[in-house]
PDB file of C-alpha atoms in Angstrom:
ATOM      1  CA  MET A 393       2.572  17.935  29.626  1.00 49.00           C
ATOM      2  CA  ASN A 394       2.408  19.744  26.290  1.00 55.00           C
ATOM      3  CA  THR A 395       5.514  21.892  26.743  1.00 49.00           C
ATOM      4  CA  VAL A 396       7.914  21.289  23.860  1.00 48.00           C
ATOM      5  CA  ASN A 397      11.602  22.166  23.992  1.00 49.00           C
ATOM      6  CA  GLN A 398      12.807  24.621  21.371  1.00 58.00           C
ATOM      7  CA  HIS A 399      14.021  23.026  18.127  1.00 72.00           C
ATOM      8  CA  VAL A 400      12.736  19.566  19.063  1.00 84.00           C
ATOM      9  CA  PRO A 401      10.438  18.364  16.239  1.00 91.00           C
ATOM     10  CA  ALA A 402       6.828  18.150  17.346  1.00 94.00           C
ATOM     11  CA  LEU A 403       3.391  17.536  15.876  1.00 95.00           C
ATOM     12  CA  ALA A 404       0.781  20.185  16.669  1.00 96.00           C
ATOM     13  CA  ARG A 405      -2.970  19.550  16.752  1.00 96.00           C
ATOM     14  CA  PRO A 406      -2.525  15.843  15.985  1.00 96.00           C
ATOM     15  CA  LYS A 407      -5.490  13.835  14.771  1.00 96.00           C
ATOM     16  CA  LEU A 408      -5.533  10.040  14.599  1.00 96.00           C
ATOM     17  CA  VAL A 409      -8.171   8.241  12.547  1.00 96.00           C
ATOM     18  CA  LEU A 410      -8.895   4.525  12.817  1.00 96.00           C
ATOM     19  CA  GLN A 411     -10.776   3.079   9.855  1.00 96.00           C
ATOM     20  CA  ALA A 412     -11.623  -0.595  10.318  1.00 95.00           C
ATOM     21  CA  PHE A 413     -13.639  -2.990   8.161  1.00 94.00           C
ATOM     22  CA  HIS A 414     -15.164  -6.279   9.295  1.00 91.00           C
ATOM     23  CA  LEU A 415     -17.378  -8.798   7.495  1.00 88.00           C
ATOM     24  CA  CYS A 416     -20.947  -8.719   8.779  1.00 81.00           C
ATOM     25  CA  LYS A 417     -23.226 -11.736   8.754  1.00 69.00           C
ATOM     26  CA  ALA A 418     -25.739 -10.294   6.304  1.00 58.00           C
ATOM     27  CA  ARG A 419     -24.122 -12.116   3.405  1.00 57.00           C
ATOM     28  CA  SER A 420     -20.861 -13.617   4.607  1.00 57.00           C
ATOM     29  CA  LYS A 421     -22.367 -15.799   7.393  1.00 61.00           C
ATOM     30  CA  VAL A 422     -19.143 -15.454   9.388  1.00 66.00           C
ATOM     31  CA  GLU A 423     -19.388 -16.624  12.991  1.00 69.00           C
ATOM     32  CA  ASP A 424     -17.375 -13.743  14.475  1.00 79.00           C
ATOM     33  CA  ALA A 425     -19.283 -10.982  12.685  1.00 77.00           C
ATOM     34  CA  GLU A 426     -20.127  -9.139  15.913  1.00 82.00           C
ATOM     35  CA  VAL A 427     -16.689  -9.347  17.550  1.00 86.00           C
ATOM     36  CA  ILE A 428     -15.728  -5.928  16.181  1.00 89.00           C
ATOM     37  CA  TRP A 429     -18.276  -4.260  18.490  1.00 90.00           C
ATOM     38  CA  ASP A 430     -16.898  -5.986  21.581  1.00 89.00           C
ATOM     39  CA  THR A 431     -13.420  -4.919  20.514  1.00 90.00           C
ATOM     40  CA  LEU A 432     -14.486  -1.290  20.252  1.00 92.00           C
ATOM     41  CA  ALA A 433     -16.109  -1.491  23.675  1.00 92.00           C
ATOM     42  CA  ASP A 434     -12.795  -2.742  25.088  1.00 93.00           C
ATOM     43  CA  LEU A 435     -11.118   0.449  23.830  1.00 94.00           C
ATOM     44  CA  ALA A 436     -13.259   2.615  26.109  1.00 94.00           C
ATOM     45  CA  THR A 437     -10.822   2.540  29.033  1.00 93.00           C
ATOM     46  CA  PRO A 438      -7.435   3.046  27.326  1.00 93.00           C
ATOM     47  CA  LEU A 439      -8.843   5.779  25.060  1.00 94.00           C
ATOM     48  CA  ARG A 440     -10.983   7.444  27.779  1.00 92.00           C
ATOM     49  CA  ILE A 441     -14.123   7.198  25.603  1.00 94.00           C
ATOM     50  CA  ALA A 442     -16.884   5.801  27.817  1.00 92.00           C
ATOM     51  CA  ASP A 443     -19.418   5.911  24.966  1.00 90.00           C
ATOM     52  CA  LEU A 444     -17.541   3.116  23.204  1.00 92.00           C
ATOM     53  CA  GLU A 445     -18.832   0.749  25.888  1.00 91.00           C
ATOM     54  CA  LYS A 446     -22.373   1.667  24.836  1.00 88.00           C
ATOM     55  CA  LEU A 447     -21.739   1.268  21.112  1.00 88.00           C
ATOM     56  CA  PRO A 448     -22.694  -2.439  20.840  1.00 88.00           C
ATOM     57  CA  LYS A 449     -26.111  -1.720  22.383  1.00 86.00           C
ATOM     58  CA  LEU A 450     -26.592   1.544  20.476  1.00 83.00           C
ATOM     59  CA  THR A 451     -26.113  -0.189  17.151  1.00 84.00           C
ATOM     60  CA  GLN A 452     -27.664  -3.598  17.908  1.00 83.00           C
ATOM     61  CA  LEU A 453     -31.243  -2.986  16.734  1.00 79.00           C
ATOM     62  CA  GLU A 454     -30.105  -1.269  13.573  1.00 81.00           C
ATOM     63  CA  ARG A 455     -27.593  -4.042  12.844  1.00 80.00           C
ATOM     64  CA  ASP A 456     -30.279  -6.694  13.228  1.00 78.00           C
ATOM     65  CA  ARG A 457     -32.640  -4.739  10.991  1.00 77.00           C
ATOM     66  CA  ILE A 458     -30.015  -4.281   8.296  1.00 73.00           C
ATOM     67  CA  VAL A 459     -28.984  -7.929   8.395  1.00 68.00           C
ATOM     68  CA  LYS A 460     -32.602  -9.038   7.954  1.00 69.00           C
ATOM     69  CA  LEU A 461     -33.185  -6.475   5.215  1.00 66.00           C
ATOM     70  CA  ALA A 462     -30.067  -7.603   3.388  1.00 59.00           C
ATOM     71  CA  GLU A 463     -31.054 -11.258   3.644  1.00 58.00           C
ATOM     72  CA  ASP A 464     -34.591 -10.523   2.409  1.00 57.00           C
ATOM     73  CA  THR A 465     -33.878  -8.073  -0.398  1.00 53.00           C
ATOM     74  CA  VAL A 466     -30.272  -8.567  -1.477  1.00 54.00           C
ATOM     75  CA  ASN A 467     -31.336  -9.863  -4.879  1.00 57.00           C
ATOM     76  CA  SER A 468     -33.423  -6.763  -5.565  1.00 62.00           C
ATOM     77  CA  TYR A 469     -30.277  -4.620  -5.836  1.00 62.00           C
ATOM     78  CA  SER A 470     -27.753  -4.705  -8.624  1.00 64.00           C
ATOM     79  CA  ARG A 471     -24.174  -5.574  -7.707  1.00 62.00           C
ATOM     80  CA  GLU A 472     -23.134  -1.944  -8.227  1.00 65.00           C
ATOM     81  CA  GLU A 473     -25.956  -0.642  -6.012  1.00 62.00           C
ATOM     82  CA  ARG A 474     -25.066  -3.034  -3.185  1.00 59.00           C
ATOM     83  CA  GLN A 475     -21.419  -1.984  -3.261  1.00 57.00           C
ATOM     84  CA  GLN A 476     -22.310   1.712  -3.035  1.00 58.00           C
ATOM     85  CA  LEU A 477     -24.922   1.380  -0.307  1.00 69.00           C
ATOM     86  CA  ILE A 478     -23.772   2.962   2.971  1.00 75.00           C
ATOM     87  CA  VAL A 479     -26.139   2.574   5.908  1.00 77.00           C
ATOM     88  CA  PRO A 480     -25.302   4.437   9.163  1.00 81.00           C
ATOM     89  CA  LEU A 481     -25.735   2.420  12.350  1.00 84.00           C
ATOM     90  CA  LEU A 482     -26.739   5.291  14.635  1.00 83.00           C
ATOM     91  CA  PRO A 483     -30.138   6.250  13.156  1.00 71.00           C
ATOM     92  CA  ASP A 484     -30.973   8.614  16.031  1.00 72.00           C
ATOM     93  CA  LEU A 485     -28.191  10.891  14.782  1.00 72.00           C
ATOM     94  CA  ASP A 486     -29.734  11.046  11.298  1.00 68.00           C
ATOM     95  CA  GLY A 487     -26.647   9.605   9.669  1.00 62.00           C
ATOM     96  CA  LYS A 488     -24.247  11.993  11.384  1.00 75.00           C
ATOM     97  CA  THR A 489     -21.248  11.116  13.513  1.00 86.00           C
ATOM     98  CA  LEU A 490     -21.395  10.765  17.281  1.00 89.00           C
ATOM     99  CA  GLN A 491     -19.440  13.768  18.595  1.00 92.00           C
ATOM    100  CA  ILE A 492     -17.851  13.704  22.067  1.00 93.00           C
ATOM    101  CA  ASP A 493     -15.701  16.276  23.888  1.00 95.00           C
ATOM    102  CA  ILE A 494     -13.456  14.728  26.532  1.00 94.00           C
ATOM    103  CA  PRO A 495     -11.991  17.229  29.019  1.00 93.00           C
ATOM    104  CA  ALA A 496      -8.381  17.182  30.123  1.00 92.00           C
ATOM    105  CA  SER A 497      -7.356  15.073  33.101  1.00 89.00           C
ATOM    106  CA  LEU A 498      -4.242  15.170  35.275  1.00 88.00           C
ATOM    107  CA  THR A 499      -2.438  12.888  32.821  1.00 88.00           C
ATOM    108  CA  SER A 500      -4.160  13.477  29.474  1.00 90.00           C
ATOM    109  CA  PRO A 501      -5.049  16.561  27.399  1.00 94.00           C
ATOM    110  CA  SER A 502      -8.529  17.333  26.118  1.00 95.00           C
ATOM    111  CA  VAL A 503      -9.626  15.553  22.948  1.00 95.00           C
ATOM    112  CA  LYS A 504     -12.499  15.759  20.476  1.00 95.00           C
ATOM    113  CA  VAL A 505     -13.881  12.399  19.372  1.00 95.00           C
ATOM    114  CA  ALA A 506     -16.031  11.462  16.383  1.00 95.00           C
ATOM    115  CA  ILE A 507     -17.478   7.957  15.928  1.00 93.00           C
ATOM    116  CA  TYR A 508     -19.174   6.794  12.737  1.00 92.00           C
ATOM    117  CA  PRO A 509     -20.261   3.142  12.441  1.00 90.00           C
ATOM    118  CA  ALA A 510     -21.938   1.973   9.234  1.00 87.00           C
ATOM    119  CA  VAL A 511     -22.646  -0.967   6.962  1.00 84.00           C
ATOM    120  CA  ILE A 512     -21.095  -0.863   3.493  1.00 81.00           C
ATOM    121  CA  HIS A 513     -22.285  -3.688   1.249  1.00 75.00           C
ATOM    122  CA  ASP A 514     -21.410  -6.841   3.248  1.00 78.00           C
ATOM    123  CA  SER A 515     -19.112  -5.206   5.802  1.00 84.00           C
ATOM    124  CA  TYR A 516     -19.196  -3.198   8.991  1.00 89.00           C
ATOM    125  CA  ALA A 517     -17.175   0.008   8.707  1.00 91.00           C
ATOM    126  CA  ILE A 518     -15.910   2.007  11.673  1.00 93.00           C
ATOM    127  CA  ASP A 519     -14.423   5.497  11.615  1.00 95.00           C
ATOM    128  CA  LEU A 520     -13.034   6.536  15.002  1.00 96.00           C
ATOM    129  CA  THR A 521     -11.384   9.967  14.978  1.00 96.00           C
ATOM    130  CA  ARG A 522      -9.606  11.656  17.896  1.00 96.00           C
ATOM    131  CA  CYS A 523      -8.332  15.220  17.561  1.00 97.00           C
ATOM    132  CA  TYR A 524      -6.100  17.002  20.079  1.00 96.00           C
ATOM    133  CA  GLU A 525      -6.773  20.573  18.976  1.00 94.00           C
ATOM    134  CA  ASN A 526      -4.949  22.282  21.843  1.00 93.00           C
ATOM    135  CA  SER A 527      -1.900  20.019  22.079  1.00 94.00           C
ATOM    136  CA  GLN A 528       1.391  19.290  20.437  1.00 94.00           C
ATOM    137  CA  PHE A 529       3.564  16.268  21.113  1.00 94.00           C
ATOM    138  CA  THR A 530       7.169  15.314  20.558  1.00 93.00           C
ATOM    139  CA  VAL A 531       7.962  11.873  19.216  1.00 91.00           C
ATOM    140  CA  THR A 532       8.439  10.543  22.762  1.00 88.00           C
ATOM    141  CA  GLU A 533       4.991  11.776  23.846  1.00 90.00           C
ATOM    142  CA  LEU A 534       2.881  10.840  20.846  1.00 91.00           C
ATOM    143  CA  GLY A 535       2.325   7.118  21.299  1.00 88.00           C
ATOM    144  CA  LYS A 536       1.222   7.126  24.923  1.00 88.00           C
ATOM    145  CA  HIS A 537      -1.551   9.618  24.155  1.00 92.00           C
ATOM    146  CA  LEU A 538      -2.705   8.569  20.684  1.00 94.00           C
ATOM    147  CA  ASN A 539      -2.212   4.796  20.841  1.00 93.00           C
ATOM    148  CA  PRO A 540      -1.746   3.720  24.477  1.00 90.00           C
ATOM    149  CA  LYS A 541      -0.290   0.206  24.754  1.00 86.00           C
ATOM    150  CA  GLY A 542      -0.849  -0.331  21.046  1.00 88.00           C
ATOM    151  CA  CYS A 543      -4.606  -0.699  21.551  1.00 92.00           C
ATOM    152  CA  LEU A 544      -5.364   0.457  17.991  1.00 93.00           C
ATOM    153  CA  LEU A 545      -3.107  -2.036  16.233  1.00 89.00           C
ATOM    154  CA  PRO A 546      -4.610  -4.884  14.155  1.00 89.00           C
ATOM    155  CA  SER A 547      -3.890  -7.510  16.817  1.00 86.00           C
ATOM    156  CA  SER A 548      -6.187  -5.607  19.201  1.00 89.00           C
ATOM    157  CA  VAL A 549      -8.864  -4.321  16.820  1.00 92.00           C
ATOM    158  CA  ARG A 550      -9.216  -7.687  15.018  1.00 90.00           C
ATOM    159  CA  ALA A 551     -10.947  -6.311  11.933  1.00 92.00           C
ATOM    160  CA  SER A 552     -11.392  -9.263   9.579  1.00 90.00           C
ATOM    161  CA  ILE A 553     -10.992  -7.280   6.340  1.00 91.00           C
ATOM    162  CA  GLY A 554      -8.377  -4.817   7.517  1.00 91.00           C
ATOM    163  CA  GLN A 555      -7.743  -1.403   8.981  1.00 92.00           C
ATOM    164  CA  THR A 556      -5.846   1.830   8.427  1.00 92.00           C
ATOM    165  CA  LEU A 557      -4.420   4.388  10.844  1.00 92.00           C
ATOM    166  CA  LEU A 558      -4.220   7.946   9.527  1.00 93.00           C
ATOM    167  CA  LEU A 559      -2.154  10.494  11.460  1.00 94.00           C
ATOM    168  CA  PHE A 560      -2.588  14.196  10.712  1.00 94.00           C
ATOM    169  CA  GLY A 561      -0.897  17.193  12.282  1.00 93.00           C
ATOM    170  CA  LYS A 562       1.094  20.369  11.790  1.00 93.00           C
ATOM    171  CA  PRO A 563       4.880  19.835  11.811  1.00 92.00           C
ATOM    172  CA  VAL A 564       6.663  22.132  14.251  1.00 92.00           C
ATOM    173  CA  ASP A 565      10.452  22.615  13.971  1.00 92.00           C
ATOM    174  CA  TRP A 566      10.808  19.853  11.378  1.00 92.00           C
ATOM    175  CA  PRO A 567      13.828  19.928   9.016  1.00 91.00           C
ATOM    176  CA  GLU A 568      13.369  21.434   5.558  1.00 89.00           C
ATOM    177  CA  ASN A 569      15.565  18.828   3.894  1.00 90.00           C
ATOM    178  CA  GLU A 570      13.238  16.243   2.327  1.00 89.00           C
ATOM    179  CA  ALA A 571      15.188  13.151   3.378  1.00 90.00           C
ATOM    180  CA  GLU A 572      15.457  14.391   6.967  1.00 92.00           C
ATOM    181  CA  PHE A 573      11.763  15.347   6.933  1.00 90.00           C
ATOM    182  CA  VAL A 574      10.831  11.789   5.934  1.00 89.00           C
ATOM    183  CA  GLU A 575      12.986  10.341   8.728  1.00 91.00           C
ATOM    184  CA  VAL A 576      11.279  12.544  11.319  1.00 92.00           C
ATOM    185  CA  ALA A 577       7.879  11.512   9.956  1.00 91.00           C
ATOM    186  CA  LYS A 578       8.899   7.855  10.190  1.00 90.00           C
ATOM    187  CA  GLY A 579       9.870   8.434  13.816  1.00 90.00           C
ATOM    188  CA  PHE A 580       6.403   9.772  14.604  1.00 91.00           C
ATOM    189  CA  ALA A 581       4.787   6.837  12.809  1.00 90.00           C
ATOM    190  CA  LEU A 582       6.931   4.422  14.825  1.00 88.00           C
ATOM    191  CA  ALA A 583       5.928   6.290  17.977  1.00 87.00           C
ATOM    192  CA  LEU A 584       2.401   4.971  17.480  1.00 85.00           C
ATOM    193  CA  LEU A 585       3.860   1.501  18.084  1.00 77.00           C
ATOM    194  CA  GLN A 586       6.076   2.340  21.053  1.00 67.00           C
ATOM    195  CA  ASP A 587       3.775   0.882  23.728  1.00 56.00           C
ATOM    196  CA  ALA A 588       2.838  -2.177  21.701  1.00 52.00           C
ATOM    197  CA  ALA A 589       5.551  -4.554  22.961  1.00 50.00           C
ATOM    198  CA  LEU A 590       6.817  -5.079  19.420  1.00 50.00           C
ATOM    199  CA  ASN A 591      10.271  -6.233  18.449  1.00 46.00           C
ATOM    200  CA  ASP A 592      12.807  -3.407  18.715  1.00 50.00           C
ATOM    201  CA  ARG A 593      13.800  -4.107  15.125  1.00 50.00           C
ATOM    202  CA  THR A 594      10.324  -3.375  13.778  1.00 62.00           C
ATOM    203  CA  GLU A 595      10.792  -1.332  10.616  1.00 73.00           C
ATOM    204  CA  LEU A 596       8.502   0.970   8.693  1.00 80.00           C
ATOM    205  CA  HIS A 597       8.952   1.316   4.962  1.00 80.00           C
ATOM    206  CA  LEU A 598       7.965   4.406   2.994  1.00 82.00           C
ATOM    207  CA  SER A 599       5.267   3.201   0.594  1.00 84.00           C
ATOM    208  CA  GLY A 600       4.360   6.521  -1.000  1.00 83.00           C
ATOM    209  CA  GLN A 601       4.510  10.284  -0.688  1.00 82.00           C
ATOM    210  CA  GLY A 602       2.931  13.347  -2.225  1.00 84.00           C
ATOM    211  CA  LYS A 603       1.414  16.766  -1.587  1.00 81.00           C
ATOM    212  CA  PHE A 604      -2.118  17.870  -0.755  1.00 78.00           C
ATOM    213  CA  LEU A 605      -3.152  21.503  -0.213  1.00 75.00           C
ATOM    214  CA  GLY A 606       0.493  22.387   0.261  1.00 75.00           C
ATOM    215  CA  GLY A 607       1.120  19.772   2.938  1.00 79.00           C
ATOM    216  CA  SER A 608       3.150  16.584   2.749  1.00 85.00           C
ATOM    217  CA  ILE A 609       1.473  13.166   2.680  1.00 87.00           C
ATOM    218  CA  LEU A 610       3.563  10.122   3.575  1.00 83.00           C
ATOM    219  CA  GLY A 611       2.520   6.480   3.687  1.00 86.00           C
ATOM    220  CA  PHE A 612       4.366   3.856   5.742  1.00 84.00           C
ATOM    221  CA  GLU A 613       3.907   0.105   5.954  1.00 81.00           C
ATOM    222  CA  SER A 614       5.239  -2.408   8.451  1.00 74.00           C
ATOM    223  CA  GLU A 615       6.065  -6.046   7.828  1.00 63.00           C
ATOM    224  CA  HIS A 616       5.218  -6.864  11.439  1.00 56.00           C
ATOM    225  CA  PRO A 617       2.063  -9.050  11.671  1.00 53.00           C
ATOM    226  CA  ASN A 618       0.602  -6.735  14.340  1.00 55.00           C
TER     227      ASN A 618
END
């Protein structure tokens, strides 16, 4: 499953991070404030993370407490203090992330998962990280493992403020020419959409690039509404 042909560009030890932000009802009074938790629970099956089904219940008491606290004391904080306040929603973990190791199956490699739900000012914030430390994927393999059926796209996650997908990994057998390197990177970014039933003409546009600790950083944006 993880055997890569020689000279075919691949991404080793890939890590995909979903960061999603959704208005909570503490100050916004939005009717669908809690829908983000049901959405995350729905991801349990395609991502093989059973604990996501428990997340709405795990965070419920803390969410209710924070909402009441915000409604009762919001005026006691300055605007700057409210914007910087980050409250974790899994108090039993003492503010740390929920760490899960998922073993390999017949069709999927092992993966390390980290889940961090929190409240930031008037919004719920979710960080869902999945790291395939012992795997490397070609462009044709990436999407089905990291984003099966496009389940992490905005149309599925439904985060009211927005979301970002961050893909990390070590390039293997990528071209040294910068223009060719960018095209290969774009192919891997598009691979995250391959199971999403999008239009074949969906395009990604390079929105920025740079270097960090000797590695390349590339940002792509899509005009597709999903």
